[in-house]
Short mmCIF file of C-alpha atoms in Angstrom, two decimals:
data_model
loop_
_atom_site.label_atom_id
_atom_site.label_comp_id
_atom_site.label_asym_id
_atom_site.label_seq_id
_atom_site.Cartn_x
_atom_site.Cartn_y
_atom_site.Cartn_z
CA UNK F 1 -11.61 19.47 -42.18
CA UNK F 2 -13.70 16.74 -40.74
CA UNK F 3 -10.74 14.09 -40.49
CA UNK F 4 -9.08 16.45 -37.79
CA UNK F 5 -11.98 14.89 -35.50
CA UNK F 6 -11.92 11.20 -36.85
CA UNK F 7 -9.53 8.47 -35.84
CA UNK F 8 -7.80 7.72 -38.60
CA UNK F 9 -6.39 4.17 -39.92
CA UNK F 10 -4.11 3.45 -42.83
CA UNK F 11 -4.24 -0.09 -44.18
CA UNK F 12 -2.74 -1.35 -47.70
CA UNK F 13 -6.15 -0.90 -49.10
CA UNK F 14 -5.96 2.92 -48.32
CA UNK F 15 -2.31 3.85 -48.14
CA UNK F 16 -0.94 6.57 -50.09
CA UNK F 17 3.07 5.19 -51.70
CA UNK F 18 5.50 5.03 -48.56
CA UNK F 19 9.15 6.41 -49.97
CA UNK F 20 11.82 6.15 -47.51
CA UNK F 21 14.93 7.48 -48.07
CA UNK F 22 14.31 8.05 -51.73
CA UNK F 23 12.80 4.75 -52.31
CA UNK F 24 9.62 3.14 -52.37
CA UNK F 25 9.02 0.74 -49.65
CA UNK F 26 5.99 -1.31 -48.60
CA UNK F 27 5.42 -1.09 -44.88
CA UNK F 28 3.66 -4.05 -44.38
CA UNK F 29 6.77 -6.12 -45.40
CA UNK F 30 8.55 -8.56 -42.55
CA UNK F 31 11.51 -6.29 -42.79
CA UNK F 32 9.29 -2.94 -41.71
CA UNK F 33 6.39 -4.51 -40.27
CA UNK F 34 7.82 -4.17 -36.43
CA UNK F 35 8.64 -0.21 -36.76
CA UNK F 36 4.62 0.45 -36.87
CA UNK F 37 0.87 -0.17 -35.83
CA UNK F 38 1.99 -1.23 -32.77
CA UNK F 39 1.10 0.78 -29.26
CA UNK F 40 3.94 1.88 -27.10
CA UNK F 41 2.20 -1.00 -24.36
CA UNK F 42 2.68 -3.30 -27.08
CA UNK F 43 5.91 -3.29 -28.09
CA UNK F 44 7.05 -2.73 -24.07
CA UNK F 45 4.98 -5.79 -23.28
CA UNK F 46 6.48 -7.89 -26.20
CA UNK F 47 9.83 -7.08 -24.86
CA UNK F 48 9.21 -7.64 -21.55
CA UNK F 49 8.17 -11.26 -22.90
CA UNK F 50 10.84 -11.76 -24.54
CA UNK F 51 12.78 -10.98 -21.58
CA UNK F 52 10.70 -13.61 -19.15
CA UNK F 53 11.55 -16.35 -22.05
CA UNK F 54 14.75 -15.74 -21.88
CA UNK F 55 14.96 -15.56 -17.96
CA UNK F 56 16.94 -12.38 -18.16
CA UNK F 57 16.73 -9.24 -16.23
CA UNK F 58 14.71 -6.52 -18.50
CA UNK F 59 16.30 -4.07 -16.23
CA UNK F 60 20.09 -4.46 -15.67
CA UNK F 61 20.92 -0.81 -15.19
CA UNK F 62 18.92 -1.13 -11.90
CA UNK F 63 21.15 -2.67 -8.68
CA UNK F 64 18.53 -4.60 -6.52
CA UNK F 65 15.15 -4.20 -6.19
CA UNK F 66 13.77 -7.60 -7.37
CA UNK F 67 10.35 -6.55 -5.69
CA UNK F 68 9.80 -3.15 -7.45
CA UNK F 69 11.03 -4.56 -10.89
CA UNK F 70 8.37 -7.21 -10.57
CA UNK F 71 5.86 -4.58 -10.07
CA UNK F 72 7.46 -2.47 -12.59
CA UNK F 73 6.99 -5.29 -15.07
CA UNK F 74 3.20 -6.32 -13.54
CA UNK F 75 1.82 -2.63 -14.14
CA UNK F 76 3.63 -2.21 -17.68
CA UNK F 77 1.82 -5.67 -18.66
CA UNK F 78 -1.33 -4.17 -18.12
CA UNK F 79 -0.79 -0.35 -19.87
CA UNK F 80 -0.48 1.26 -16.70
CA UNK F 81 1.45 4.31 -16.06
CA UNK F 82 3.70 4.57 -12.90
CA UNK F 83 4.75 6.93 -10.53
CA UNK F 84 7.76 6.22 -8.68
CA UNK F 85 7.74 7.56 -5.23
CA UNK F 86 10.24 7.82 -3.04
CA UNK F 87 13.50 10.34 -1.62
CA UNK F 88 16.25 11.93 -4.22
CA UNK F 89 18.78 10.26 -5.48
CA UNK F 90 17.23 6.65 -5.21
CA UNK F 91 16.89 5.55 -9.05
CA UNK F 92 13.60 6.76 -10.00
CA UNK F 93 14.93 8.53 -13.11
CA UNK F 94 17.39 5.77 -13.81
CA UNK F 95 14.64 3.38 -13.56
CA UNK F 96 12.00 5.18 -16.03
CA UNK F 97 14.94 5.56 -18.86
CA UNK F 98 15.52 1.71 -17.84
CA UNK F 99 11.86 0.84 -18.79
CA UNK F 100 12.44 3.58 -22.39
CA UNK F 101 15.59 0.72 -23.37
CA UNK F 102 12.32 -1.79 -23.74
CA UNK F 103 11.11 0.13 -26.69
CA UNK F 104 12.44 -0.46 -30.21
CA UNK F 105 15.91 1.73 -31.10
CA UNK F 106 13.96 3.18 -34.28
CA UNK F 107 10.68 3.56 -35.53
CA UNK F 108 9.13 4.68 -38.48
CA UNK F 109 7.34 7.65 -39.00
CA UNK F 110 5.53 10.69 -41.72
CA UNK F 111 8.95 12.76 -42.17
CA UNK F 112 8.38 16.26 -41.08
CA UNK F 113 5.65 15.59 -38.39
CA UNK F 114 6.33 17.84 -35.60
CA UNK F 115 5.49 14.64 -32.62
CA UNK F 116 6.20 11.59 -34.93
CA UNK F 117 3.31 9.99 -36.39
CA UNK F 118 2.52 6.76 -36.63
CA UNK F 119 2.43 6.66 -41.11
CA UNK F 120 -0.87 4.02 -40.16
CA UNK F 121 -2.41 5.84 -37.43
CA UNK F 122 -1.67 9.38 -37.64
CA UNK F 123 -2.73 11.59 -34.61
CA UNK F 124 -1.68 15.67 -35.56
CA UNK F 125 -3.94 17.08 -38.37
CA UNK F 126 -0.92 17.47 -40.96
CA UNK F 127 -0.48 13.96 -41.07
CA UNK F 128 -3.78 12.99 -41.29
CA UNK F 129 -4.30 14.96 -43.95
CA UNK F 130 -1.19 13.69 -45.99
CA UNK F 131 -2.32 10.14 -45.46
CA UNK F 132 -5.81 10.33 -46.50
CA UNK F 133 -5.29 13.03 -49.73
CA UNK F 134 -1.42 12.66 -50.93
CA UNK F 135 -0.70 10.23 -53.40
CA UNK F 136 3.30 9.72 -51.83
CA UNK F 137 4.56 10.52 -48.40
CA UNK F 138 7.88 10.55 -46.92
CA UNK F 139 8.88 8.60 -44.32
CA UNK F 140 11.63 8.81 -41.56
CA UNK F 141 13.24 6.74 -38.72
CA UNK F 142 12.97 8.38 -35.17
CA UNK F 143 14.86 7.10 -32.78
CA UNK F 144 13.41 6.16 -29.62
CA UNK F 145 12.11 8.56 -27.52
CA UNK F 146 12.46 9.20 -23.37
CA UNK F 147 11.01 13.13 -22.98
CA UNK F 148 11.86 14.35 -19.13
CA UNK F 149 9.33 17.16 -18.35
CA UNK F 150 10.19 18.69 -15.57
CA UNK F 151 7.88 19.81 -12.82
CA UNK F 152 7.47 23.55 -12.35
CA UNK F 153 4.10 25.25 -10.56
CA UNK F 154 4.65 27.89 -12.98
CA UNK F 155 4.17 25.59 -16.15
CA UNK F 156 1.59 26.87 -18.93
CA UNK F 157 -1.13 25.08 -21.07
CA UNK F 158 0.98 25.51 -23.71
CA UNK F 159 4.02 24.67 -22.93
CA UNK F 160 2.63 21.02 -21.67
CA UNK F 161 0.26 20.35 -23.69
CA UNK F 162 0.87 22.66 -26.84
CA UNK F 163 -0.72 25.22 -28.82
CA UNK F 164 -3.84 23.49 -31.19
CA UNK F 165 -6.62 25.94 -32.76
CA UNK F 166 -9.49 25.24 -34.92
CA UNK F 167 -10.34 28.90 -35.49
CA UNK F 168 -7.17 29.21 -37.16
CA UNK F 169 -7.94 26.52 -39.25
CA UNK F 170 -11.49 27.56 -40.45
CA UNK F 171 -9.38 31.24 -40.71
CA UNK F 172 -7.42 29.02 -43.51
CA UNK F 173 -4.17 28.61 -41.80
CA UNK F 174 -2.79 25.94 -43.35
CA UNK F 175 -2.57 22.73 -40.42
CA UNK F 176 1.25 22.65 -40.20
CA UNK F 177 1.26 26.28 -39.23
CA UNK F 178 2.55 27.14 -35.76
CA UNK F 179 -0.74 29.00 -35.01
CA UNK F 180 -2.62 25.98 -35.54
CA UNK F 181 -0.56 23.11 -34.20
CA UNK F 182 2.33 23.36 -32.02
CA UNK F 183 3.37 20.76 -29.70
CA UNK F 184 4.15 20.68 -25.95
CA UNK F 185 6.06 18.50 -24.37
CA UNK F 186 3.71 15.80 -23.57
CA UNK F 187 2.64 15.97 -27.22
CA UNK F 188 6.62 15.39 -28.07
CA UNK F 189 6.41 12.30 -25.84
CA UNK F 190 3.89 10.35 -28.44
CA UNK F 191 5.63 7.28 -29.11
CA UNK F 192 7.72 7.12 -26.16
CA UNK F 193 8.15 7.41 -23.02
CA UNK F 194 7.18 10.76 -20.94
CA UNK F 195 8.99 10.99 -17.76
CA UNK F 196 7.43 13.45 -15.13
CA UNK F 197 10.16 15.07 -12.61
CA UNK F 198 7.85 16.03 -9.77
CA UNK F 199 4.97 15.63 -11.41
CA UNK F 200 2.82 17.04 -8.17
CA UNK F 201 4.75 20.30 -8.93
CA UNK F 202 2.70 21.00 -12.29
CA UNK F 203 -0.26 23.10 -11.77
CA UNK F 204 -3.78 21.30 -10.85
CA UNK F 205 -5.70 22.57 -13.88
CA UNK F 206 -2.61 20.92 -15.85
CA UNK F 207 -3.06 18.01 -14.15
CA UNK F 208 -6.64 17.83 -15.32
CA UNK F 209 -5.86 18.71 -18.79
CA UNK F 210 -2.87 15.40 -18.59
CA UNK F 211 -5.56 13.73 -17.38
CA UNK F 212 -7.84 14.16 -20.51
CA UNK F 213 -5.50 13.79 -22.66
CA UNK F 214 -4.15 10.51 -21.37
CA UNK F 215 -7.40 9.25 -20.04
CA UNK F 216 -10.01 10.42 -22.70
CA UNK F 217 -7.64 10.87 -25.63
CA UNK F 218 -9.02 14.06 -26.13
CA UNK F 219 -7.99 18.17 -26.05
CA UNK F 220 -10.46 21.15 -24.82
CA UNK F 221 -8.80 23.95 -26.94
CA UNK F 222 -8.74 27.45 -25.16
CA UNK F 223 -11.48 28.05 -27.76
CA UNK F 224 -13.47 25.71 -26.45
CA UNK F 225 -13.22 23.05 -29.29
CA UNK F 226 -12.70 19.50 -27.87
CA UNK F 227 -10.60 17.15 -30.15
CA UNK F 228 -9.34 13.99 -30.37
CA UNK F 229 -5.96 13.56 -29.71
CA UNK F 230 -4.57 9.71 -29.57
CA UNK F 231 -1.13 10.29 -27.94
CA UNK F 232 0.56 7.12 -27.69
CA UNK F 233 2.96 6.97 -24.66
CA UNK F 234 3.32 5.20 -21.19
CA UNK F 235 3.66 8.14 -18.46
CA UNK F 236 6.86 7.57 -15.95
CA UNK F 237 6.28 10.18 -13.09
CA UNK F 238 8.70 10.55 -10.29
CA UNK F 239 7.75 12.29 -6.91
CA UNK F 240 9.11 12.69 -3.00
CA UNK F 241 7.32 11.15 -0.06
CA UNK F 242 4.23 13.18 1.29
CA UNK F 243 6.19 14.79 4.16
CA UNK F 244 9.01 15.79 2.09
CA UNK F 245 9.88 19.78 1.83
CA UNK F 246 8.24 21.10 -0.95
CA UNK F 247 6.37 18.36 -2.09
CA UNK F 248 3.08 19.00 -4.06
CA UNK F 249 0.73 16.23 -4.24
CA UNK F 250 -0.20 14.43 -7.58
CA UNK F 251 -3.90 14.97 -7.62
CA UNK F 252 -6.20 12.34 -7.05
CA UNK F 253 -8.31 11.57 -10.74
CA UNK F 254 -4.34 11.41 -12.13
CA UNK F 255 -3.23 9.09 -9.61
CA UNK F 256 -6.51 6.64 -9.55
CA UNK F 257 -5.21 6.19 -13.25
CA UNK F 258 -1.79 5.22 -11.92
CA UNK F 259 0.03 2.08 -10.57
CA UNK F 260 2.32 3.81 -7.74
CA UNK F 261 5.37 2.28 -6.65
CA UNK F 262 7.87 2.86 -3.86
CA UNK F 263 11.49 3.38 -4.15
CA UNK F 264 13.94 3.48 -1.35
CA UNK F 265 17.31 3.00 -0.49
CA UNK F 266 19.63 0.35 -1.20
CA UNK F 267 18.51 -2.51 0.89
CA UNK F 268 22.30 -4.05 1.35
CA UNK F 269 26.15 -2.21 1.82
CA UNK F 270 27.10 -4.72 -1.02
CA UNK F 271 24.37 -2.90 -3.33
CA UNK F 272 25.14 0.80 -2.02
CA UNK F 273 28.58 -0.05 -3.31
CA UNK F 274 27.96 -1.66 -6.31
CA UNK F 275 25.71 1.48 -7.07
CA UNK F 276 28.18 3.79 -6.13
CA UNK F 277 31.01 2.41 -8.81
CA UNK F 278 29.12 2.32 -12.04
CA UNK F 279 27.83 5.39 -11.26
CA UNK F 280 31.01 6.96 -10.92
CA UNK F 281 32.40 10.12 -13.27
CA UNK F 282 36.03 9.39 -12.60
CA UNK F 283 36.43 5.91 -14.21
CA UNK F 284 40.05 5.81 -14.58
CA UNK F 285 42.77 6.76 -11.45
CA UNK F 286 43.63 5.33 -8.28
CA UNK F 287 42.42 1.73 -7.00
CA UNK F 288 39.54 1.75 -4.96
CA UNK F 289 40.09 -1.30 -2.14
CA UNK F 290 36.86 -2.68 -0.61
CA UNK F 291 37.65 -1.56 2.89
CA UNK F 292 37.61 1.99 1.45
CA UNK F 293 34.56 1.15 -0.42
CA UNK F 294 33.00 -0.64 2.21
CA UNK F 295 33.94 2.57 5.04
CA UNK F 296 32.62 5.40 2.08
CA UNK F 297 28.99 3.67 1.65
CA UNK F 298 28.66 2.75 5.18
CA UNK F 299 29.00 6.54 6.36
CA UNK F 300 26.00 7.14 3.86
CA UNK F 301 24.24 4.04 5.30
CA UNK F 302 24.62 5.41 9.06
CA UNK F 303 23.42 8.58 7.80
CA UNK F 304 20.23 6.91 7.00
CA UNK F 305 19.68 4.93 9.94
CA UNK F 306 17.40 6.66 12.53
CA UNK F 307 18.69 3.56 14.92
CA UNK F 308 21.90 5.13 14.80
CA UNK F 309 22.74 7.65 17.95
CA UNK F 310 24.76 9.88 15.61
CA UNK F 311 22.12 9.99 12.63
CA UNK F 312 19.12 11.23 15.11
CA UNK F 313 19.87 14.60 13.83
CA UNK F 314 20.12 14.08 10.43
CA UNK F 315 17.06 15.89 9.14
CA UNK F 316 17.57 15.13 5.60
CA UNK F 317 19.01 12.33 4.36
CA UNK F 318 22.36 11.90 1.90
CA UNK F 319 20.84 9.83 -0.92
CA UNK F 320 23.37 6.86 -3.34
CA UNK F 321 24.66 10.67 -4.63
CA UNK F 322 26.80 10.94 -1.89
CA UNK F 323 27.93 7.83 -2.20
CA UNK F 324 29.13 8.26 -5.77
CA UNK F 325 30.71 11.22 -5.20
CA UNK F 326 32.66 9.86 -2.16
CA UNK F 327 34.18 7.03 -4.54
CA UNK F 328 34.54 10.41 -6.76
CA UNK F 329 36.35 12.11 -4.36
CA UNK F 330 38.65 9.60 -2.96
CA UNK F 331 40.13 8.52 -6.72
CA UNK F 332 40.67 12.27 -7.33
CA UNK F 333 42.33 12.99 -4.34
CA UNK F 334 44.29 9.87 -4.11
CA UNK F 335 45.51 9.80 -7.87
CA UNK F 336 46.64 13.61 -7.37
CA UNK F 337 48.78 12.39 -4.71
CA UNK F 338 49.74 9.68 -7.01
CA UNK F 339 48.70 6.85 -5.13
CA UNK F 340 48.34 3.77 -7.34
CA UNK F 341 45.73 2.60 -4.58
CA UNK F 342 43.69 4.85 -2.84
CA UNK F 343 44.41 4.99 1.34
CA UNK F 344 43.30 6.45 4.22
CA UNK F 345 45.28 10.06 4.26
CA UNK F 346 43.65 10.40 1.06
CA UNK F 347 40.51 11.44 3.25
CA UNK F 348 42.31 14.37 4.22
CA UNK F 349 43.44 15.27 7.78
CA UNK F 350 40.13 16.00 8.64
CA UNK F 351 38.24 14.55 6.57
CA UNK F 352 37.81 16.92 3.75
CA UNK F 353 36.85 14.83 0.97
CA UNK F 354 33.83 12.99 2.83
CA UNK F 355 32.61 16.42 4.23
CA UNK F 356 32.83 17.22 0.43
CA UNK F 357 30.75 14.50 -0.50
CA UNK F 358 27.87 15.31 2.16
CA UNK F 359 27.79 19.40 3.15
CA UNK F 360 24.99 19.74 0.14
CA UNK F 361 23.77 16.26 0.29
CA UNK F 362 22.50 16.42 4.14
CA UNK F 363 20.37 18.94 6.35
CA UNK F 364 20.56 18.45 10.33
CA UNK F 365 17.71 19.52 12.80
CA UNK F 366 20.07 20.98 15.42
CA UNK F 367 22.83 23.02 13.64
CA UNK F 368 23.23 25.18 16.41
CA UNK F 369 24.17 22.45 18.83
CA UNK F 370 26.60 20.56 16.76
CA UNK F 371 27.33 21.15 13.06
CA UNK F 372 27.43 19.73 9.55
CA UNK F 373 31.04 18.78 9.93
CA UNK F 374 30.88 17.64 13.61
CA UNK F 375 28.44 14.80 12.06
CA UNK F 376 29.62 14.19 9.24
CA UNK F 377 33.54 13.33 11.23
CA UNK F 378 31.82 11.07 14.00
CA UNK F 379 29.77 9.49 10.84
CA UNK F 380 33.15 8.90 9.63
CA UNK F 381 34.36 7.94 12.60
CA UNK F 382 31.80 5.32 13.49
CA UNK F 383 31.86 3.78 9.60
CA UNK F 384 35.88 3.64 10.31
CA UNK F 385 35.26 1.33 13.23
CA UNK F 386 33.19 -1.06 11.83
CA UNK F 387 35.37 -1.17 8.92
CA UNK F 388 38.66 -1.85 11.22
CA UNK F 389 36.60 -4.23 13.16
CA UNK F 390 36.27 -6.35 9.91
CA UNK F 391 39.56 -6.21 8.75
CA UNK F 392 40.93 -7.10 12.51
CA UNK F 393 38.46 -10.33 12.79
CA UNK F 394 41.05 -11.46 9.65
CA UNK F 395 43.68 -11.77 11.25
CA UNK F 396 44.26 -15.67 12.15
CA UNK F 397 44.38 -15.87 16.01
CA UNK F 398 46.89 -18.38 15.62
CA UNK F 399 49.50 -16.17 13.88
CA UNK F 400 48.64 -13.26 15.91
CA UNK F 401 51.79 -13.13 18.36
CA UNK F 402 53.97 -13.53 15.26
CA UNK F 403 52.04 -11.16 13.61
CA UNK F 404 52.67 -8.45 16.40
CA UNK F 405 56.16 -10.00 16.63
CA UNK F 406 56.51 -8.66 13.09
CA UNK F 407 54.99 -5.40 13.68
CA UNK F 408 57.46 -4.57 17.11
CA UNK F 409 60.64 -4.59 14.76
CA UNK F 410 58.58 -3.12 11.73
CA UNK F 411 57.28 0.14 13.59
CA UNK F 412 59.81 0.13 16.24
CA UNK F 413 60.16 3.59 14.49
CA UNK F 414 57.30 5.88 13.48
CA UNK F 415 56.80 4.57 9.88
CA UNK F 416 55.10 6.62 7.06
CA UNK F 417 52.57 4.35 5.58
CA UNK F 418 53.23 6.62 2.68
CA UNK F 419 56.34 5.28 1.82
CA UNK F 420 55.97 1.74 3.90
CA UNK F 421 57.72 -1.03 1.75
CA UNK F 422 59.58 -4.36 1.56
CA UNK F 423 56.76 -6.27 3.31
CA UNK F 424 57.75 -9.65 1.91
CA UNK F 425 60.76 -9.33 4.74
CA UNK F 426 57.97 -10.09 7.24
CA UNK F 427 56.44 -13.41 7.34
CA UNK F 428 54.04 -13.27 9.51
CA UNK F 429 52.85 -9.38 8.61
CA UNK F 430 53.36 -10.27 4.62
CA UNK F 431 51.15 -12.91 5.14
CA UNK F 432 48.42 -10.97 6.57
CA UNK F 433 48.41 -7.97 4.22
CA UNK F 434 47.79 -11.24 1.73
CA UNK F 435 44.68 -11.62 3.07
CA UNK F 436 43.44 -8.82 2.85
CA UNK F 437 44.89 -7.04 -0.15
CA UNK F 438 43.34 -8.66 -3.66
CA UNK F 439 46.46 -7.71 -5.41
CA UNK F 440 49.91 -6.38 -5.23
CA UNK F 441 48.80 -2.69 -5.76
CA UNK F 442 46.86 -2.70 -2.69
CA UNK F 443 49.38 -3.90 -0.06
CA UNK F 444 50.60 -0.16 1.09
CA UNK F 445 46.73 0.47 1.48
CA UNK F 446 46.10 -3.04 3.03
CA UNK F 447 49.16 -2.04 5.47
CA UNK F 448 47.74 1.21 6.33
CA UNK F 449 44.45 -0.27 7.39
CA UNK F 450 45.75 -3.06 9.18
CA UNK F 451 47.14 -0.60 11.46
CA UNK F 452 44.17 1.45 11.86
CA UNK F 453 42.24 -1.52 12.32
CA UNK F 454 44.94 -2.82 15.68
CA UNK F 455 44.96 0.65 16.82
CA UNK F 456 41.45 0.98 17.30
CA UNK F 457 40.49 -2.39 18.74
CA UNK F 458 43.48 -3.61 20.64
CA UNK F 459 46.02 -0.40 21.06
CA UNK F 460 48.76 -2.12 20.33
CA UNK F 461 49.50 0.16 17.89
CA UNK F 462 49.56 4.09 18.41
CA UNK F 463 49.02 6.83 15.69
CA UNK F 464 51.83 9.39 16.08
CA UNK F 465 50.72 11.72 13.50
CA UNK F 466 48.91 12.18 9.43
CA UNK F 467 49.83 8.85 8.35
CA UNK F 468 52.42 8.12 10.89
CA UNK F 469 52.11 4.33 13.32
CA UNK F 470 54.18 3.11 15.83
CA UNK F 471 54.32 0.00 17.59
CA UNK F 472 52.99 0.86 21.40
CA UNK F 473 52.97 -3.08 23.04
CA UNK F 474 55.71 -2.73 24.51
CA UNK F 475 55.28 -3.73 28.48
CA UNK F 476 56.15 -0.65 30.99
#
């Protein structure tokens, strides 16, 4: 039983026969050599090498944030473990399964081992023991390994960490019983990443036990028995700013052993957008045109700014979640409606769909002076201007007479944008939508905006109802 205490190292001199997959294979070979003996830091720092040689971007799944991927990359050189800190809905779990894609796709290890060992550096008794005293072990590929552990105060010993007992051993168990050796799920991480959710939530004597597991490579056993336990993985924690509700602090001998870095909001609109569409669940439907794009983020983006007269009672912020599920919400509605480009009835009459998007995703100090809804429609209404204000400043101010020429004869009639056609009968409007519109599918949208866009700076043009214009120059 004294091996359960040792370190224990396989080299060709010592090693038992490898069989893998029914056949005998030599480890040590070029075409296995990369699937073992190497630390997690080691094969994360190779790749992140062989990323710099190649003057590529080791994390393209991440929009932005040159400075915290240089960080990111700085404290994984050096073996440190990171917390991410910063609001919901900001990337910190899309980052840590970012930095998981650096690790190999497989790796070898003992077949049967309940937390993968290494087959040359075994760390759970069973495997130790089949290295040092069988004359063949089995091998197996796992696949690479991200392990989210979520934080919960109410979190036991062994449900982190796992349940490990020497007394049942020297009671004869035999080691791969359950009494003696079952893992938690920090234990499950070896040989991969271990991403924290809140890891200030877990309890503080858990937090000490993490600590000397990571930090000392050792276990205290509820017996008292302390034993080594080499768990090879690169912690990824996640956790809220300090003055967030309900945020429980990581405590401080964790953290000194931890590179923390901040994540915040998209720093641009373009990269709110850009966010927002490959996050999105509805792939397929309606066209979503950039002035729609462009309004939908910038609605989240005023939400944020405490500059902003309408945001000042925004308690809690809408995070790039809203923003996804306002791209979401406009393809849905606007492909039920059959639209083959999404428009600006498809926000509903009052806007439903964006009051969809934020009701959960945004707490306001004041709710008994003006409501949810109330902000969320002059949010809209604000984003809408800015938008039109754009889309106006387009429009050549040498073509503008014709343009308005164009528009007297076109909406000399209410006209339902809904069905608006035959645009290419227009020259000067035609010509317009052209600039605006990136393709054919988009000129009944373009249309629709370029109306919205004269009626709120100039009011030239009146809004007579959902989705109804008329032209409104006309001299008394």
């Amino acid at each position: 039983m004294e091996y359960i205490f040792e370190d224990v190292v396989i080299k060709p001199s010592n090693a038992p026969k490898f069989v893998l997959n029914g056949e005998e294979v030599d480890i040590w070979s070029e075409e296995y050599s990369n699937y073992h003996s190497k630390s997690i830091v080691e094969y994360v720092r190779d790749a992140i090498l062989e990323y710099e040689k190649r003057k590529e971007d080791p994390f393209p799944e991440i929009v932005g944030k040159e400075v915290e991927k240089e960080m990111v990359k700085n404290a994984l050189m050096s073996g440190s473990n990171i917390p991410f800190r910063g609001r919901k809905g900001y990337g910190k779990t899309t980052f840590s399964k970012s930095i998981a894609k650096l690790l190999p796709e497989k790796l070898l290890a003992v077949k049967g081992c309940k937390i993968g060992c290494d087959p040359t550096h075994p760390s759970c008794f069973s495997c130790k023991k089949k290295l040092l005293e069988d004359d063949v072990v089995e091998l197996t590929w796992i696949p690479r390994k991200w392990i989210r552990i979520a934080g919960d105060p109410m979190m036991t010993t062994r449900q982190l960490i796992g349940g490990i007992s020497i007394q049942k051993i020297r009671e004869g168990y035999d080691l791969d019983h359950p009494e003696v050796f079952t893992p938690g799920k920090i234990l499950k991480a070896h040989r991969g990443i271990a991403y924290f959710d809140e890891l200030g939530a877990i309890p503080s004597a858990l937090q000490t036990l993490l600590h000397e597991l990571l930090e000392e490579k050792q276990i205290t056993t509820p017996e008292g028995d302390i034993i080594p336990m080499k768990i090879d993985t690169i912690v990824i924690a996640s956790t809220n700013p300090a003055n967030y509700k309900g945020v429980a602090d990581i405590k401080e001998p964790l953290l000194d052993r931890m590179e923390e870095i901040p994540i915040g909001p998209p720093e641009t609109l373009e990269e709110e957008i850009e966010i927002g569409l490959r996050n999105m669940s509805l792939k397929k439907g309606a066209i979503l045109p950039e002035w729609h794009l462009r309004t939908l983020a910038r609605i989240v983006r005023l939400a944020r700014c405490k500059d902003c007269r309408i945001s000042s009672v925004i308690e809690l912020e809408p995070s790039c979640r809203a923003t996804i599920k306002l791209f979401d919400h406009l393809r849905a509605s606007a492909t039920r409606k059959g639209h083959r480009c999404a428009m600006l009835i498809d926000y509903g009459k009052n806007y439903e769909i964006v009051k969809l998007a934020l009701r959960s995703r945004m707490e306001i100090e004041y709710e008994d002076e003006i409501s949810k809804d109330d902000v969320i429609v002059k949010l809209t209404e604000e984003a809408l201007n800015r938008t039109c204000g754009e889309i106006y400043e387009k429009i050549p101010r040498n073509e503008f007479k014709g343009l308005m020429i164009d528009l007297a004869e076109f909406c000399f009639e209410p006209v339902d944008v809904e069905k608006a056609k035959d645009f290419e009968d227009f020259e000067y409007l035609y010509r317009t939508l052209l600039l605006i519109a990136r393709r054919k599918e988009e000129l009944r949208s373009a249309f629709e905006i370029l109306l919205e866009s004269i009626k709120r700076c100039t009011g030239l043009i009146e809004k007579v109802g959902f989705g109804r214009y008329v032209y409104a120059g006309y001299e008394a």
